[in-house]
C-alpha cells in the first residue's frame, strides 16, 4: 500500500464512490478509506434510485461521467418515467434497485480502477500542515499523506440509533459510529448541527400472501413502464422490468395504534433532538400532523430479486419493535407478515455547508472537501452528485486547475451546491424541481447537451461516450433547423413551418412523424431523447428564450466575483447584522450574496459599490 496519495476519500457510500471514481479517472492516485468493502454503495433505506428531481440529478451525474446512472441501468429491476402526462421539464426516471447487485456492480467498477487504493480502516483524524490538509490518521494510528481529503461519512458522525426507548450509538443499523473523526472535524472550529432520518421495518417475503392480497383487493400491483427508459446516456439497450411492487393503504386501526403508543416514540417524547426530513415524514408524523387524512399509501418493494427482505415504503418509524410488529400486522393483507428487522431513527452530526466554498472545499482548510449526508442532505442521488463534484474538485485542486462550479442555470447539481453553501441547512435538504428558477432549461432529456462537454473538458468523459454524444448533438442541431424549414398544413388549411405547428398544444412531434408530416434523423438507441429534445426546444421556444434572457440578466451579478479576503466589516453603511450574515456565508459572487437569507437588496448594492473600489 502506498502511503502518499493525491486524494483520500473517507467513506464509500454514494458520495464516496463517486468522489473516488472521479478523482481516479482524472488521473489522481486515490486512497478510498472505508470501514468495509462489504458496505460499498450500500443503500440503507429505500431500494430505489431517481424520481422527481432526483432523476434529474442522476442524469446529470451520468452526463459528467459519474457512476450512478450506469449502475442502476445494469442492476435495476423495475423502471418508470415519472410525470409523463406533464411537461418534459418534470419527466424524471425512477427505478427499483436490486440492492446487493447495485452495490456489487459499483464495487467491481472501483476495483477495476488501478488508481484506487483501498484503505480498510476507521478514519480518526485529519492531519494538517501549516493550516492545510496533509494527510489522514486512522484510529489505529496509521498515517497516510495526501494533498486533498474528501470526507463523505454520511450519518456516522456521533450517530445514535433509536428504536422506541432503546438507544445505541451507531452510524446506521448495526455499524458503530465515528466519534474520533467527529471530534477532529469539530476541532477545526466549524459550525455543525444535528439531524435525524429514519427507515421502516423489513418483512419476510415468504410470509406475505401477495396473490391473496391482490385477489381480495387490498393490494394493487404496480408494474414498470411497458417501454422502460434507461438513466445513462451510454446505455445500449432498454433495461428490463423483472419485479413488481404492491400498493396498499393504512387504515383507521393503524392510526389508532400509532396514537395509542405515541409516547413511546422517541420523536414525540423528547428523546430525539435532531430535525428530520420534512418531505419524508415518519408514520408517527403522518398520523399526528395530518389527523384528517383517512389513509396513507404504503408500497411493498423488493430489496432485490434474490433478497428475502421486503421494504415497507411509507412506513418509516421508530416506535418500539413490539409496537412495529403489531402495526405491520394491522395493515390489510399483512395479518401474518413476519417482521425481520424493526424500523429505526438515526440522529447524527452534520457540518453546516455554509462552511464550504462552491467547490465543496472548506473555506478555512485548503484541501479539505465534504460531500453527501455529512453536508446536511438526504438521499442517495444528492450524495452521489456532491461526491462527484467533490472528487472532481479535489483532483482539480491537486493539479492547480480551477474548480468546476456549475451555475443554477446549468444543472440541478449547481442549484444544490449553491443552496447548501449559501443558505446552509436547518433540516435535511433534498432536491425538488421547484428549487430551480430555470426549470425548462434543466430537463432530463438535455442533461448531456448541458454537461457532457464540461465532463469532456475535465477529462472524465471517455472516447466512446464522447463519440455518441457528438452524434446526438449534431442530430439535435440539424433536426431543429430542419423543422424550422419544413412546411406543414395545420387544421384550418394554413401552411406553417413544422416548428410553428409544434407550438400548438394538440400536436406532438411523435404524432407528426407517425402521420408522415415530418421526418427527423434519430438514432435507434437515442430515439426518445432525440425526439424529446427537439420537440421541447421548438414547442417551448418562447418560454426557453425568456428563461435564457433571465439567465443573461442575472449573470451580470453572478460574474462579479467577491475575493475570499473581502473585508465586509470595512464596507461603509453595512449594519453589523449584514456583516455577520456575509461573513458566515462568505459569498463568492454578488449573485450568491443576493441569495443569502436575510440579506437586504440595499446591503448587496452597498457591497457592489464597494467592490468597484476594492
Ligand atoms: C436509517 C436511514 C434512513 C434513510 N432514509 C432515507 C430516505 O427515506 N430517503 C432518502 O432519500 N434518503 C434516506 N437516507 C439517506 C441516504 O441513505 C443517504 O443520504 C445516503 O446514503 C448518504 O450517502 P453518503 O455517501 O453521504 O453516506 P453513507 O451512505 O452513509 O456512507 C457513509 C460511508 O462512510 C463510511 N464511514 C463512516 N465513518 C467512517 C470512518 N470513520 N472511516 C472510514 N469510513 C467511514 C461508511 O462505512 C460508509 O461507507 C437514509 C439513511 C439512513 C441511514
PDB file of N, CA and C and ligand atoms in Angstrom, residues 10-15 33-35 44-45 54 121-123 152-156 172 178 197-199 280 344 346 372-373 378-380 383, ligand 1:
ATOM      1  N   UNK A  10     -12.801   9.564   2.386  1.00  0.00           N
ATOM      2  CA  UNK A  10     -13.244   8.776   3.547  1.00  0.00           C
ATOM      3  C   UNK A  10     -14.712   8.427   3.341  1.00  0.00           C
ATOM      4  N   UNK A  11     -15.008   7.127   3.299  1.00  0.00           N
ATOM      5  CA  UNK A  11     -16.394   6.670   3.139  1.00  0.00           C
ATOM      6  C   UNK A  11     -16.641   6.170   1.730  1.00  0.00           C
ATOM      7  N   UNK A  12     -17.370   5.048   1.640  1.00  0.00           N
ATOM      8  CA  UNK A  12     -17.675   4.501   0.309  1.00  0.00           C
ATOM      9  C   UNK A  12     -19.177   4.346   0.135  1.00  0.00           C
ATOM     10  N   UNK A  13     -19.933   5.326   0.666  1.00  0.00           N
ATOM     11  CA  UNK A  13     -21.366   5.398   0.365  1.00  0.00           C
ATOM     12  C   UNK A  13     -21.517   6.017  -1.018  1.00  0.00           C
ATOM     13  N   UNK A  14     -22.683   6.563  -1.297  1.00  0.00           N
ATOM     14  CA  UNK A  14     -22.937   7.053  -2.664  1.00  0.00           C
ATOM     15  C   UNK A  14     -22.101   8.281  -2.990  1.00  0.00           C
ATOM     16  N   UNK A  15     -21.773   9.076  -1.987  1.00  0.00           N
ATOM     17  CA  UNK A  15     -20.898  10.228  -2.230  1.00  0.00           C
ATOM     18  C   UNK A  15     -19.456   9.755  -2.416  1.00  0.00           C
ATOM     19  N   UNK A  33     -10.792   5.219   1.767  1.00  0.00           N
ATOM     20  CA  UNK A  33     -10.777   4.729   3.147  1.00  0.00           C
ATOM     21  C   UNK A  33     -12.197   4.389   3.579  1.00  0.00           C
ATOM     22  N   UNK A  34     -12.423   3.140   3.892  1.00  0.00           N
ATOM     23  CA  UNK A  34     -13.776   2.744   4.273  1.00  0.00           C
ATOM     24  C   UNK A  34     -13.728   1.633   5.306  1.00  0.00           C
ATOM     25  N   UNK A  35     -14.833   1.489   6.038  1.00  0.00           N
ATOM     26  CA  UNK A  35     -14.839   0.528   7.140  1.00  0.00           C
ATOM     27  C   UNK A  35     -14.818  -0.906   6.632  1.00  0.00           C
ATOM     28  N   UNK A  44     -28.973   2.149   2.655  1.00  0.00           N
ATOM     29  CA  UNK A  44     -29.510   1.805   3.976  1.00  0.00           C
ATOM     30  C   UNK A  44     -31.019   1.976   4.076  1.00  0.00           C
ATOM     31  N   UNK A  45     -31.617   2.591   3.064  1.00  0.00           N
ATOM     32  CA  UNK A  45     -33.055   2.837   3.191  1.00  0.00           C
ATOM     33  C   UNK A  45     -33.782   2.318   1.955  1.00  0.00           C
ATOM     34  N   UNK A  54     -34.730  13.932  -8.406  1.00  0.00           N
ATOM     35  CA  UNK A  54     -33.594  13.039  -8.148  1.00  0.00           C
ATOM     36  C   UNK A  54     -33.160  12.374  -9.459  1.00  0.00           C
ATOM     37  N   UNK A 121     -10.215   0.619   7.052  1.00  0.00           N
ATOM     38  CA  UNK A 121      -9.928   1.025   8.427  1.00  0.00           C
ATOM     39  C   UNK A 121     -10.815   2.191   8.794  1.00  0.00           C
ATOM     40  N   UNK A 122     -10.684   2.614  10.040  1.00  0.00           N
ATOM     41  CA  UNK A 122     -11.553   3.684  10.538  1.00  0.00           C
ATOM     42  C   UNK A 122     -10.772   4.994  10.596  1.00  0.00           C
ATOM     43  N   UNK A 123     -11.193   5.953   9.776  1.00  0.00           N
ATOM     44  CA  UNK A 123     -10.529   7.258   9.774  1.00  0.00           C
ATOM     45  C   UNK A 123     -10.754   7.923  11.126  1.00  0.00           C
ATOM     46  N   UNK A 152     -16.851  11.905   3.423  1.00  0.00           N
ATOM     47  CA  UNK A 152     -18.223  11.538   2.997  1.00  0.00           C
ATOM     48  C   UNK A 152     -18.785  10.485   3.953  1.00  0.00           C
ATOM     49  N   UNK A 153     -18.809  10.803   5.236  1.00  0.00           N
ATOM     50  CA  UNK A 153     -19.139   9.763   6.220  1.00  0.00           C
ATOM     51  C   UNK A 153     -20.623   9.687   6.574  1.00  0.00           C
ATOM     52  N   UNK A 154     -21.487  10.313   5.793  1.00  0.00           N
ATOM     53  CA  UNK A 154     -22.936  10.118   5.932  1.00  0.00           C
ATOM     54  C   UNK A 154     -23.457  10.365   7.330  1.00  0.00           C
ATOM     55  N   UNK A 155     -24.168   9.366   7.857  1.00  0.00           N
ATOM     56  CA  UNK A 155     -24.830   9.520   9.163  1.00  0.00           C
ATOM     57  C   UNK A 155     -23.963   9.009  10.317  1.00  0.00           C
ATOM     58  N   UNK A 156     -22.650   8.836  10.051  1.00  0.00           N
ATOM     59  CA  UNK A 156     -21.831   8.145  11.057  1.00  0.00           C
ATOM     60  C   UNK A 156     -21.280   9.040  12.169  1.00  0.00           C
ATOM     61  N   UNK A 172     -25.483   3.565  11.457  1.00  0.00           N
ATOM     62  CA  UNK A 172     -26.746   3.089  10.878  1.00  0.00           C
ATOM     63  C   UNK A 172     -26.862   1.619  11.273  1.00  0.00           C
ATOM     64  N   UNK A 178     -18.798   7.095  14.170  1.00  0.00           N
ATOM     65  CA  UNK A 178     -17.441   7.656  14.090  1.00  0.00           C
ATOM     66  C   UNK A 178     -17.352   8.825  15.056  1.00  0.00           C
ATOM     67  N   UNK A 197     -32.805  10.935  10.574  1.00  0.00           N
ATOM     68  CA  UNK A 197     -33.559  10.326   9.489  1.00  0.00           C
ATOM     69  C   UNK A 197     -34.053   8.971   9.979  1.00  0.00           C
ATOM     70  N   UNK A 198     -34.901   8.332   9.201  1.00  0.00           N
ATOM     71  CA  UNK A 198     -35.459   7.072   9.694  1.00  0.00           C
ATOM     72  C   UNK A 198     -35.735   6.107   8.571  1.00  0.00           C
ATOM     73  N   UNK A 199     -35.970   4.862   8.943  1.00  0.00           N
ATOM     74  CA  UNK A 199     -36.208   3.817   7.944  1.00  0.00           C
ATOM     75  C   UNK A 199     -37.301   2.879   8.456  1.00  0.00           C
ATOM     76  N   UNK A 280     -40.203  13.550   3.948  1.00  0.00           N
ATOM     77  CA  UNK A 280     -40.172  12.099   4.021  1.00  0.00           C
ATOM     78  C   UNK A 280     -40.606  11.750   5.442  1.00  0.00           C
ATOM     79  N   UNK A 344     -36.048   2.146  12.364  1.00  0.00           N
ATOM     80  CA  UNK A 344     -35.352   2.916  13.401  1.00  0.00           C
ATOM     81  C   UNK A 344     -35.122   4.337  12.922  1.00  0.00           C
ATOM     82  N   UNK A 346     -32.175   7.481  13.133  1.00  0.00           N
ATOM     83  CA  UNK A 346     -30.777   7.728  13.494  1.00  0.00           C
ATOM     84  C   UNK A 346     -30.534   9.234  13.527  1.00  0.00           C
ATOM     85  N   UNK A 372     -22.049  14.838   0.541  1.00  0.00           N
ATOM     86  CA  UNK A 372     -23.057  13.851   0.940  1.00  0.00           C
ATOM     87  C   UNK A 372     -23.816  14.261   2.180  1.00  0.00           C
ATOM     88  N   UNK A 373     -24.330  13.247   2.865  1.00  0.00           N
ATOM     89  CA  UNK A 373     -25.214  13.491   4.002  1.00  0.00           C
ATOM     90  C   UNK A 373     -24.524  14.277   5.116  1.00  0.00           C
ATOM     91  N   UNK A 378     -30.119  14.725   2.246  1.00  0.00           N
ATOM     92  CA  UNK A 378     -30.701  13.406   2.441  1.00  0.00           C
ATOM     93  C   UNK A 378     -30.893  12.807   1.059  1.00  0.00           C
ATOM     94  N   UNK A 379     -30.549  11.557   0.883  1.00  0.00           N
ATOM     95  CA  UNK A 379     -30.803  10.908  -0.397  1.00  0.00           C
ATOM     96  C   UNK A 379     -29.535  10.438  -1.083  1.00  0.00           C
ATOM     97  N   UNK A 380     -29.678   9.299  -1.764  1.00  0.00           N
ATOM     98  CA  UNK A 380     -28.533   8.712  -2.476  1.00  0.00           C
ATOM     99  C   UNK A 380     -28.066   9.631  -3.608  1.00  0.00           C
ATOM    100  N   UNK A 383     -26.314  12.755  -2.504  1.00  0.00           N
ATOM    101  CA  UNK A 383     -24.972  12.395  -2.026  1.00  0.00           C
ATOM    102  C   UNK A 383     -24.052  12.127  -3.216  1.00  0.00           C
TER     103      UNK A 383
HETATM  104  C1  LIG B   1     -31.685   4.947   8.518  1.00  0.00           C
HETATM  105  C2  LIG B   1     -31.584   5.755   7.277  1.00  0.00           C
HETATM  106  C3  LIG B   1     -32.726   6.150   6.620  1.00  0.00           C
HETATM  107  C4  LIG B   1     -32.666   6.908   5.465  1.00  0.00           C
HETATM  108  N1  LIG B   1     -33.811   7.244   4.823  1.00  0.00           N
HETATM  109  C5  LIG B   1     -33.751   7.893   3.642  1.00  0.00           C
HETATM  110  C6  LIG B   1     -34.921   8.158   2.898  1.00  0.00           C
HETATM  111  O1  LIG B   1     -36.006   7.774   3.275  1.00  0.00           O
HETATM  112  N2  LIG B   1     -34.831   8.852   1.746  1.00  0.00           N
HETATM  113  C7  LIG B   1     -33.637   9.279   1.294  1.00  0.00           C
HETATM  114  O2  LIG B   1     -33.581   9.890   0.235  1.00  0.00           O
HETATM  115  N3  LIG B   1     -32.523   9.033   1.979  1.00  0.00           N
HETATM  116  C8  LIG B   1     -32.559   8.346   3.128  1.00  0.00           C
HETATM  117  N4  LIG B   1     -31.439   8.079   3.824  1.00  0.00           N
HETATM  118  C9  LIG B   1     -30.294   8.771   3.409  1.00  0.00           C
HETATM  119  C10 LIG B   1     -29.444   8.115   2.384  1.00  0.00           C
HETATM  120  O3  LIG B   1     -29.248   6.793   2.720  1.00  0.00           O
HETATM  121  C11 LIG B   1     -28.198   8.892   2.460  1.00  0.00           C
HETATM  122  O4  LIG B   1     -28.485  10.247   2.193  1.00  0.00           O
HETATM  123  C12 LIG B   1     -27.107   8.485   1.545  1.00  0.00           C
HETATM  124  O5  LIG B   1     -26.879   7.113   1.570  1.00  0.00           O
HETATM  125  C13 LIG B   1     -25.901   9.234   2.024  1.00  0.00           C
HETATM  126  O6  LIG B   1     -24.801   8.852   1.320  1.00  0.00           O
HETATM  127  P1  LIG B   1     -23.374   9.250   1.850  1.00  0.00           P
HETATM  128  O7  LIG B   1     -22.431   8.723   0.839  1.00  0.00           O
HETATM  129  O8  LIG B   1     -23.334  10.671   2.181  1.00  0.00           O
HETATM  130  O9  LIG B   1     -23.205   8.467   3.222  1.00  0.00           O
HETATM  131  P2  LIG B   1     -23.407   6.941   3.587  1.00  0.00           P
HETATM  132  O10 LIG B   1     -24.113   6.211   2.526  1.00  0.00           O
HETATM  133  O11 LIG B   1     -23.972   6.940   4.950  1.00  0.00           O
HETATM  134  O12 LIG B   1     -21.927   6.386   3.616  1.00  0.00           O
HETATM  135  C14 LIG B   1     -21.039   6.718   4.633  1.00  0.00           C
HETATM  136  C15 LIG B   1     -19.773   5.921   4.421  1.00  0.00           C
HETATM  137  O13 LIG B   1     -18.776   6.367   5.316  1.00  0.00           O
HETATM  138  C16 LIG B   1     -18.119   5.247   5.889  1.00  0.00           C
HETATM  139  N5  LIG B   1     -17.542   5.704   7.149  1.00  0.00           N
HETATM  140  C17 LIG B   1     -18.174   6.302   8.178  1.00  0.00           C
HETATM  141  N6  LIG B   1     -17.295   6.647   9.132  1.00  0.00           N
HETATM  142  C18 LIG B   1     -16.077   6.262   8.686  1.00  0.00           C
HETATM  143  C19 LIG B   1     -14.766   6.353   9.214  1.00  0.00           C
HETATM  144  N7  LIG B   1     -14.517   6.926  10.398  1.00  0.00           N
HETATM  145  N8  LIG B   1     -13.743   5.843   8.493  1.00  0.00           N
HETATM  146  C20 LIG B   1     -13.959   5.267   7.290  1.00  0.00           C
HETATM  147  N9  LIG B   1     -15.185   5.173   6.735  1.00  0.00           N
HETATM  148  C21 LIG B   1     -16.225   5.668   7.431  1.00  0.00           C
HETATM  149  C22 LIG B   1     -19.202   4.204   5.986  1.00  0.00           C
HETATM  150  O14 LIG B   1     -18.652   2.923   6.088  1.00  0.00           O
HETATM  151  C23 LIG B   1     -19.921   4.432   4.666  1.00  0.00           C
HETATM  152  O15 LIG B   1     -19.256   3.751   3.633  1.00  0.00           O
HETATM  153  C24 LIG B   1     -31.442   7.311   4.978  1.00  0.00           C
HETATM  154  C25 LIG B   1     -30.271   6.928   5.638  1.00  0.00           C
HETATM  155  C26 LIG B   1     -30.345   6.141   6.770  1.00  0.00           C
HETATM  156  C27 LIG B   1     -29.073   5.726   7.451  1.00  0.00           C
END
